[in-house]
PDB file of C-alpha atoms in Angstrom:
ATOM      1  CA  UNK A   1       0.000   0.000   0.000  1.00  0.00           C
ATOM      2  CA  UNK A   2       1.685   3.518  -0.967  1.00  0.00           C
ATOM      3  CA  UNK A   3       1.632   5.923   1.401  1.00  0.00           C
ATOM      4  CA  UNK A   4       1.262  10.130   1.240  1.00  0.00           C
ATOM      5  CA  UNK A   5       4.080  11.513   2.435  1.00  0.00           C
ATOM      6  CA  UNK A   6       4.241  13.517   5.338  1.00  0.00           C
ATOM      7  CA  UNK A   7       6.058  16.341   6.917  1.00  0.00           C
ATOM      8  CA  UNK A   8       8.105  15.950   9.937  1.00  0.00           C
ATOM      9  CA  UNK A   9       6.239  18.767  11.417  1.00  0.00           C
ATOM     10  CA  UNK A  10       3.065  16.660  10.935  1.00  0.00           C
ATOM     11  CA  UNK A  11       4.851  13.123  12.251  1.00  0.00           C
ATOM     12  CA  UNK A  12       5.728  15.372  15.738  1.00  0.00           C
ATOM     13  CA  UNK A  13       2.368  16.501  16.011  1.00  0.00           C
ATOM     14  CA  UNK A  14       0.872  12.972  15.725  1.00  0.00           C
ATOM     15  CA  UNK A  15       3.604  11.530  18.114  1.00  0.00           C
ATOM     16  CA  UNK A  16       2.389  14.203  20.607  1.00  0.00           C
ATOM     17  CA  UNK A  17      -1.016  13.052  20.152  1.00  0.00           C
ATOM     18  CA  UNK A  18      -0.266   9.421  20.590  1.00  0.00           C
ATOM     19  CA  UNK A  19       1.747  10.286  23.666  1.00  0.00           C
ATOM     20  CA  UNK A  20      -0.937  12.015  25.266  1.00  0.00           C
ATOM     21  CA  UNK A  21      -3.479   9.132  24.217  1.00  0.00           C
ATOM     22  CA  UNK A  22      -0.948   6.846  25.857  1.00  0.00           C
ATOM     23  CA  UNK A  23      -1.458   8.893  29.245  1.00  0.00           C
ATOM     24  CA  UNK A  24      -5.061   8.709  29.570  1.00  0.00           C
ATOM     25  CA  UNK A  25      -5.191   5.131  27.749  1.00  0.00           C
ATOM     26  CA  UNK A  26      -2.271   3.416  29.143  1.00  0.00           C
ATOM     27  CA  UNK A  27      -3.869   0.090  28.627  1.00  0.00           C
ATOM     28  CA  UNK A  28      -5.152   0.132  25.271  1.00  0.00           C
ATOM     29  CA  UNK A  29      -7.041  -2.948  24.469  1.00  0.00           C
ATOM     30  CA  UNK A  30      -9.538  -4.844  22.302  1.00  0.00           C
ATOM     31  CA  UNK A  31     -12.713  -4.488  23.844  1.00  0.00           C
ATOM     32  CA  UNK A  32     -14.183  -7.755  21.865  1.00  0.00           C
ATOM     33  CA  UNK A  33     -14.084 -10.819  24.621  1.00  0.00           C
ATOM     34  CA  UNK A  34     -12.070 -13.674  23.121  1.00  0.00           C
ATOM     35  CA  UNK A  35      -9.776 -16.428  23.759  1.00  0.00           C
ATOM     36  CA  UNK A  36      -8.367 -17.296  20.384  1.00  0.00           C
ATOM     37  CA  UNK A  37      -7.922 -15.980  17.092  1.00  0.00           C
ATOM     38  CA  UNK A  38     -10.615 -18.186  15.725  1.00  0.00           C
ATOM     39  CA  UNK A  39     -13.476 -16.623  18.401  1.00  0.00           C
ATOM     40  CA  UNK A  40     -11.793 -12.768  17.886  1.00  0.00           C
ATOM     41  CA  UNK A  41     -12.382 -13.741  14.108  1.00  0.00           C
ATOM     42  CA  UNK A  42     -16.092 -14.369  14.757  1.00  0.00           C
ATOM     43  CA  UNK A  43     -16.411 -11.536  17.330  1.00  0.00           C
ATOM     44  CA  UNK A  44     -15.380  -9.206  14.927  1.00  0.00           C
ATOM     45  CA  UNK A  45     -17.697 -10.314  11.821  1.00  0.00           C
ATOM     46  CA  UNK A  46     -20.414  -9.638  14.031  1.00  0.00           C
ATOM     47  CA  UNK A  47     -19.198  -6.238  15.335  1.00  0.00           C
ATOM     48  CA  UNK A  48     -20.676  -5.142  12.219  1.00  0.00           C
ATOM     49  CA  UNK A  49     -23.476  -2.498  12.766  1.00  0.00           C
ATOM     50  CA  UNK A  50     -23.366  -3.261  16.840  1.00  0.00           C
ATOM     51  CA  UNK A  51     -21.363  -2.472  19.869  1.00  0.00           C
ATOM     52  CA  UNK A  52     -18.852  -4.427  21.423  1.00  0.00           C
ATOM     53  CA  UNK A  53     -21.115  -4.564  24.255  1.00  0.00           C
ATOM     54  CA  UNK A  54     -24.028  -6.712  22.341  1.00  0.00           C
ATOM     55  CA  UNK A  55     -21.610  -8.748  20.664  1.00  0.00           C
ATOM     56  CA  UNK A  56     -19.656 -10.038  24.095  1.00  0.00           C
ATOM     57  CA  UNK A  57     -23.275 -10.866  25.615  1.00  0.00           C
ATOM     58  CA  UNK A  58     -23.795 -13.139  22.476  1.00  0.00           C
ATOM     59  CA  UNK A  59     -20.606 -15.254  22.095  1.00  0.00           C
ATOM     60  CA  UNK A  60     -20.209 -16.709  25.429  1.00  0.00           C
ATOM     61  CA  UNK A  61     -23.304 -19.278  24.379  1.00  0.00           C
ATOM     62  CA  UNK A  62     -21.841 -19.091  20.572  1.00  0.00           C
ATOM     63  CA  UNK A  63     -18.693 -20.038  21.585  1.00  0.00           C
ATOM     64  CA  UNK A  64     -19.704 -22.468  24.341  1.00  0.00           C
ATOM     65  CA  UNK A  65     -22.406 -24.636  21.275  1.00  0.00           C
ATOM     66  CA  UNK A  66     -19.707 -24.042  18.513  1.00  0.00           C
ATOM     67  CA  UNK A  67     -16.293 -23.349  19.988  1.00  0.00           C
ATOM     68  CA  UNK A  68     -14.356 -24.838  16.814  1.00  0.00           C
ATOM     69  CA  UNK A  69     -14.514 -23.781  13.042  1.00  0.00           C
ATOM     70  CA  UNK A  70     -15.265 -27.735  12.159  1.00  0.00           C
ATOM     71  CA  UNK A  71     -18.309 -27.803  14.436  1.00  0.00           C
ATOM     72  CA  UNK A  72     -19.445 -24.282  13.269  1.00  0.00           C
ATOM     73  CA  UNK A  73     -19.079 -25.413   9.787  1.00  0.00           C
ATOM     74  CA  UNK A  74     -21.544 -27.655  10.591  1.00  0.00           C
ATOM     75  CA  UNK A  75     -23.953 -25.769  12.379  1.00  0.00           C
ATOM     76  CA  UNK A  76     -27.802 -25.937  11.421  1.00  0.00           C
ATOM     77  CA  UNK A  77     -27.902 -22.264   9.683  1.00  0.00           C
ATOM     78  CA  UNK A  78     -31.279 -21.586  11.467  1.00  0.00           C
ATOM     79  CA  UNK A  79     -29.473 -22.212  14.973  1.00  0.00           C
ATOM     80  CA  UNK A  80     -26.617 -19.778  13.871  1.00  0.00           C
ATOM     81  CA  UNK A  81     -29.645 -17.343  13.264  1.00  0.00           C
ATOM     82  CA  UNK A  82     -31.098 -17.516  16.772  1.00  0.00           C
ATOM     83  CA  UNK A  83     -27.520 -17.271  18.229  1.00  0.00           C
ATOM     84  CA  UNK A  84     -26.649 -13.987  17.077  1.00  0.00           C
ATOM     85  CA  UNK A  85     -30.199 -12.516  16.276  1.00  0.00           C
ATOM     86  CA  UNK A  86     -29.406  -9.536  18.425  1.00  0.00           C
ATOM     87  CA  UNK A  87     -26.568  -8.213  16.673  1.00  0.00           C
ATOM     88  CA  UNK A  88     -28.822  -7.623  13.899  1.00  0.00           C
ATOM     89  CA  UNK A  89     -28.405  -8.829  10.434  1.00  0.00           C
ATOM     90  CA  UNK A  90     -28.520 -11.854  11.983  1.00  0.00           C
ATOM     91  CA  UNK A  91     -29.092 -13.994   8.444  1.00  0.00           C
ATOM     92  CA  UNK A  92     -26.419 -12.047   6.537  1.00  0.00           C
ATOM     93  CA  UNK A  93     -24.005 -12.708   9.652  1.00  0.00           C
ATOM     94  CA  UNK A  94     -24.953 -16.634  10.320  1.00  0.00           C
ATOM     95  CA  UNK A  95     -24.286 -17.316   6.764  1.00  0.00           C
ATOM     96  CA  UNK A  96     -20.868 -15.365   6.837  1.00  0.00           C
ATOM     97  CA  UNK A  97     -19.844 -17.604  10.347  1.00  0.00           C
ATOM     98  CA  UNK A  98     -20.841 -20.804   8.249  1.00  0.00           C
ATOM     99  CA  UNK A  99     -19.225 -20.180   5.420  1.00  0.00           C
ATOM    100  CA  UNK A 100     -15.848 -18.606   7.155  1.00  0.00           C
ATOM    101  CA  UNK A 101     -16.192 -21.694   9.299  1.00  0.00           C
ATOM    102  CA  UNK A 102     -16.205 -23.881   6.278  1.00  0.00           C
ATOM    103  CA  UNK A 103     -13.650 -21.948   4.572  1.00  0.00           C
ATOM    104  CA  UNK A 104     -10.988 -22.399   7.517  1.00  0.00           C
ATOM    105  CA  UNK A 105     -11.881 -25.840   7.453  1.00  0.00           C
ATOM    106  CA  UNK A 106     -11.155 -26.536   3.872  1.00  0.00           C
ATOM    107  CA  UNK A 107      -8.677 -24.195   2.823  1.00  0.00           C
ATOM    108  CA  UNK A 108      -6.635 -23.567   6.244  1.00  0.00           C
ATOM    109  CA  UNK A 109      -6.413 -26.971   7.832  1.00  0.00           C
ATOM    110  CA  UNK A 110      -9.052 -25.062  10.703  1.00  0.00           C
ATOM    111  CA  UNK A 111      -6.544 -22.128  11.304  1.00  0.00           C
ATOM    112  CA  UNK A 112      -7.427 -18.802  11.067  1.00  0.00           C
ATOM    113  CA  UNK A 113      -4.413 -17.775   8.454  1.00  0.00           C
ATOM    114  CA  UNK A 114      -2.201 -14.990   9.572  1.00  0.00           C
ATOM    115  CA  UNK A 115      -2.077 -13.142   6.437  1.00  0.00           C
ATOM    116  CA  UNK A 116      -3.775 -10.392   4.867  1.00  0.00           C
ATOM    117  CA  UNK A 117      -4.746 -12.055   1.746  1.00  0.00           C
ATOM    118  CA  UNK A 118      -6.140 -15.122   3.066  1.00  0.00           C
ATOM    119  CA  UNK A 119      -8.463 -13.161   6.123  1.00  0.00           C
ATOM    120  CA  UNK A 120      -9.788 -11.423   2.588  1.00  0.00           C
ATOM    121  CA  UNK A 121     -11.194 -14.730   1.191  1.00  0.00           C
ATOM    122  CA  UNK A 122     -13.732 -15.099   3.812  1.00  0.00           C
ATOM    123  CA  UNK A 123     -17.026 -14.288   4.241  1.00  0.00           C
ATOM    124  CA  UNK A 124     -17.163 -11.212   6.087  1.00  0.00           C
ATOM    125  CA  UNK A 125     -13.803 -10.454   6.834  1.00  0.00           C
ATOM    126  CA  UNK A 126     -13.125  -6.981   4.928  1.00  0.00           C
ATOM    127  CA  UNK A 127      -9.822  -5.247   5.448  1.00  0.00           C
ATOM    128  CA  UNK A 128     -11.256  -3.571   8.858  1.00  0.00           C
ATOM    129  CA  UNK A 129     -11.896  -7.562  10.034  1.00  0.00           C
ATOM    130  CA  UNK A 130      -8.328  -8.490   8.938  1.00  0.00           C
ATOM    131  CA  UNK A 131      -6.563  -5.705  10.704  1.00  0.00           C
ATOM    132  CA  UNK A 132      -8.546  -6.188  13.748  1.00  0.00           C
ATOM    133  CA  UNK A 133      -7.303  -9.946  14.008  1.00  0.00           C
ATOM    134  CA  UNK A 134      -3.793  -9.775  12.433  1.00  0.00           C
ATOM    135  CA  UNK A 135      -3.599  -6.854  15.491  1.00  0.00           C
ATOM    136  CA  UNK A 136      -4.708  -8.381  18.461  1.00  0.00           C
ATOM    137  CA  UNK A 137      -4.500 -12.213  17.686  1.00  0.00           C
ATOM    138  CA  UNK A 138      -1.169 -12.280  15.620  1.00  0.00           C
ATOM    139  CA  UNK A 139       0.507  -9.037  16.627  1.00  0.00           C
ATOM    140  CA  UNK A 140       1.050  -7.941  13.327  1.00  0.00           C
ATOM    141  CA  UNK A 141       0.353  -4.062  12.663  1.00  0.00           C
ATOM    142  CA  UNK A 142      -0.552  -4.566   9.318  1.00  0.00           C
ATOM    143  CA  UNK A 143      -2.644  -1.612   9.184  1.00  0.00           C
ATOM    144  CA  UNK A 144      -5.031   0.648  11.194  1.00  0.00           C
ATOM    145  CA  UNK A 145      -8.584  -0.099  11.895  1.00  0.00           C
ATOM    146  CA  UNK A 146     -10.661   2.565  10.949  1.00  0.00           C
ATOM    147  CA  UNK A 147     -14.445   2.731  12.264  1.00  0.00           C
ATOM    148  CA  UNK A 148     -16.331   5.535  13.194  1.00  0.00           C
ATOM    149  CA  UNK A 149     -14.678   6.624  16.150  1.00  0.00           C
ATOM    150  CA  UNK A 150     -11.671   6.584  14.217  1.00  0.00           C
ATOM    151  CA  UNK A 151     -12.953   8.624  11.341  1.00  0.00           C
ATOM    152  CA  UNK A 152     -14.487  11.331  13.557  1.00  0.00           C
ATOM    153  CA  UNK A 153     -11.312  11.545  15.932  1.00  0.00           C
ATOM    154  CA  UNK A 154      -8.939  11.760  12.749  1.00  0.00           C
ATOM    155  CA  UNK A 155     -11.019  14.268  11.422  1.00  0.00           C
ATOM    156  CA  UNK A 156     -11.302  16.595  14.432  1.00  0.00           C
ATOM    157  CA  UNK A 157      -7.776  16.326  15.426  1.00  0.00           C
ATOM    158  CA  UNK A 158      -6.563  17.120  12.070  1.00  0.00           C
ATOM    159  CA  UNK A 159      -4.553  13.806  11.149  1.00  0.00           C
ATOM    160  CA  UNK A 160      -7.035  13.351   7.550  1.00  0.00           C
ATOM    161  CA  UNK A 161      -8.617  15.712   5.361  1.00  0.00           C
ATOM    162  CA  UNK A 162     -10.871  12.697   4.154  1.00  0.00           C
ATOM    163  CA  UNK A 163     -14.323  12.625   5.891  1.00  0.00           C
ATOM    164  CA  UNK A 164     -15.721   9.299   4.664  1.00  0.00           C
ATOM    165  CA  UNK A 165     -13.079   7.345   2.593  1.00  0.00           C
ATOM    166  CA  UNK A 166     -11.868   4.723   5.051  1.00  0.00           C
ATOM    167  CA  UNK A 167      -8.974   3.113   2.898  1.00  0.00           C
ATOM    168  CA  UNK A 168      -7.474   7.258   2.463  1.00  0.00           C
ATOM    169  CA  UNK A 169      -7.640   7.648   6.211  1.00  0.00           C
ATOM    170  CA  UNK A 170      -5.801   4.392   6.730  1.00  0.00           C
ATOM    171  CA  UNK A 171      -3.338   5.438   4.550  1.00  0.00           C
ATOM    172  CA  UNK A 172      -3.049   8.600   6.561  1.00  0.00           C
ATOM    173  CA  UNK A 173      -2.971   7.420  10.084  1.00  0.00           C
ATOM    174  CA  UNK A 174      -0.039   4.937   8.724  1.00  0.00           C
ATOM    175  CA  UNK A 175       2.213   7.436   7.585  1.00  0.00           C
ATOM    176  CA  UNK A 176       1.896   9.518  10.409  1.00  0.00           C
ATOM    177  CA  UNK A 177       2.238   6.788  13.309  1.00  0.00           C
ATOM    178  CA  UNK A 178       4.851   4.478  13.832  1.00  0.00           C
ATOM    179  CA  UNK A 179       4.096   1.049  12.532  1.00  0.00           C
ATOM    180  CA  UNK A 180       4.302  -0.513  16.177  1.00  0.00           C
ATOM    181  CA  UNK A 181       1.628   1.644  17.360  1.00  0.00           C
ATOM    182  CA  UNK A 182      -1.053   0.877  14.610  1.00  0.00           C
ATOM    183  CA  UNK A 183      -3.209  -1.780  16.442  1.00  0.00           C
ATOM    184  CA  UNK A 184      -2.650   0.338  19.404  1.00  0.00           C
ATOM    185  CA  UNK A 185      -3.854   3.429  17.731  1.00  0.00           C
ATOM    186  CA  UNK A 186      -7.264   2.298  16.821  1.00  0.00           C
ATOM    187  CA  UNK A 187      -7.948   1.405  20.081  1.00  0.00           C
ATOM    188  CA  UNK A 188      -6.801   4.619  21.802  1.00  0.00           C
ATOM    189  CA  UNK A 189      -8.930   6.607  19.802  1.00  0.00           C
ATOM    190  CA  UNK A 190     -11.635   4.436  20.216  1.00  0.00           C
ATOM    191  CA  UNK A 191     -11.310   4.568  24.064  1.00  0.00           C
ATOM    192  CA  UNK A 192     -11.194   8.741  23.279  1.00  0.00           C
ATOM    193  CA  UNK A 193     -14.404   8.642  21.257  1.00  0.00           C
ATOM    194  CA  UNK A 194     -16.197   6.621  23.115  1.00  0.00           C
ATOM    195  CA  UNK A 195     -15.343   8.650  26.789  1.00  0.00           C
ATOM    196  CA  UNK A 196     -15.320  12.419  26.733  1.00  0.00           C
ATOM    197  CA  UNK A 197     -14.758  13.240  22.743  1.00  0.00           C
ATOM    198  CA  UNK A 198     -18.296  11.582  21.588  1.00  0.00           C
ATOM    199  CA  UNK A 199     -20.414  12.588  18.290  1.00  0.00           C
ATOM    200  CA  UNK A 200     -22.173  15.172  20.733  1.00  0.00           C
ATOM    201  CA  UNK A 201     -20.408  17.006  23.560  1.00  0.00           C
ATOM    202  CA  UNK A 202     -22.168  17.904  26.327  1.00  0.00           C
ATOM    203  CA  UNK A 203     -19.669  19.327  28.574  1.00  0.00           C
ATOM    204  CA  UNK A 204     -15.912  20.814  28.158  1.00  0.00           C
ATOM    205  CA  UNK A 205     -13.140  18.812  28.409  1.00  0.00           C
ATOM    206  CA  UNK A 206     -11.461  18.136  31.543  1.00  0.00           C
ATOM    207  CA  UNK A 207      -8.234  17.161  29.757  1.00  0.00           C
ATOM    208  CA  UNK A 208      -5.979  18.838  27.786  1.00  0.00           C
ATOM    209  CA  UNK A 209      -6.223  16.508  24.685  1.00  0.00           C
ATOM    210  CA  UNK A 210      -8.798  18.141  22.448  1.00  0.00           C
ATOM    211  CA  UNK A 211      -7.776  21.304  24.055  1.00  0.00           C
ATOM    212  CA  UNK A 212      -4.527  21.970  22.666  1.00  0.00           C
ATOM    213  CA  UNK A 213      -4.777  19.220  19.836  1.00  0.00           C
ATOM    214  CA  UNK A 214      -8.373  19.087  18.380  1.00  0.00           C
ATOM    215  CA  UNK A 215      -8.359  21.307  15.350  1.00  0.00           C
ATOM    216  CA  UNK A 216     -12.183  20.529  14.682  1.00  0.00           C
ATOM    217  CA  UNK A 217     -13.412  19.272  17.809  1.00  0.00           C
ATOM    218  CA  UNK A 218     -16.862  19.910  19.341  1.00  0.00           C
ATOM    219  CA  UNK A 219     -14.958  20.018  22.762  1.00  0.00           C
ATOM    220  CA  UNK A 220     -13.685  23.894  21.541  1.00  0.00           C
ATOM    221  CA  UNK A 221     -16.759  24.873  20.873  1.00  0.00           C
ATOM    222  CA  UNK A 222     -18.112  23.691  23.865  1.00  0.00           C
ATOM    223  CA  UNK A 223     -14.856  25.179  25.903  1.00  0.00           C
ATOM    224  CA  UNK A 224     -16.033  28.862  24.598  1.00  0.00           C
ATOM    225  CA  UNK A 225     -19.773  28.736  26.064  1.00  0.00           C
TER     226      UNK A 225
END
């Protein structure tokens, strides 16, 4: 993947950023429950369109009925359905953990593979899916997820001038962060967006984050009143 090139002025500024995420975050994790690649795999497939939160009340009794990609291969499709019915999109989703299943089963001797490419030829595992897994099961910073909180923290804090193209803003974050901190990053700004720098600010900031560092954030605006 080629990269824009950017300024050392601009790399400082997003080291400065990441430091200060580091203070408030110091324990960035994933916030998907899992115990293997193969359940962080499924976890993330059906992060799609829910929280975190819904998904790690579904996959303890997932996991516990269908804890290996052979058995969920084999899995009535109807009792996929019920499973994870409250992560909505539940047909879509129980086809995509059948067919994954199957796929790791036939193609990957059961494994989930460890490699870009291959996380791309199954069924609902986009690039997002893929970096999420290569990240936090494999340790490979392959890339940076980008989801919303992502997007609208990159956006208010300056690091993108792209407001909805997700590869573009990828390709931003990389060149500005040091490859080590990639799987990190996601999840610091995640923890940022989802605590005091939300979609809609009620209050000012207490911190001196989006203070001295968010360009476009609602936190100035709210900082002024």
């Amino acid at each position: 993947m080629k990269l824009p090139r950017k300024t050392e002025k601009q790399k400082e500024r997003a080291q400065e950023i990441l430091d200060h995420l580091y203070m408030y975050y110091p324990n960035p994790v994933c916030e998907l429950n899992h115990r293997n690649p193969f359940e962080l795999l499924i976890a993330t497939i059906l992060s799609a369109q829910c929280t975190d939160v819904r998904v790690n009340k579904v996959t303890p009794a997932l996991f516990e009925t269908y804890p290996t990609p052979e058995l969920m291969a084999e899995a009535p499709l109807e009792e996929l359905e019920e499973l994870v019915r409250t992560t909505g999109f539940f047909r879509n989703k129980a086809k995509s953990l059948k067919e994954t299943s199957q796929t790791l089963v036939d193609n990957f001797d059961g494994k989930v593979p460890a490699n870009m490419d291959d996380l791309l030829t199954l069924r609902g595992a986009a690039r997002k899916t893929a970096n999420v897994v290569l990240g936090n099961a494999f340790g490979i910073n392959h890339g940076v997820v980008v989801d919303t909180h992502v997007r609208r923290f990159s956006n208010r804090f300056g690091l993108t001038k792209h407001k909805d193209t997700v590869e573009k803003i990828e390709r931003d974050l990389m060149a500005l962060f040091p490859q080590e901190n990639w799987t990190d990053l996601s999840h610091l700004m995640i923890h940022h967006g989802r605590g005091p720098c939300k979609a809609r600010i009620s209050k000012a900031p207490d911190h001196d984050l989006c203070i001295n560092y968010g360009k476009n954030c609602e936190c100035q605006k709210m900082r002024g009143k």
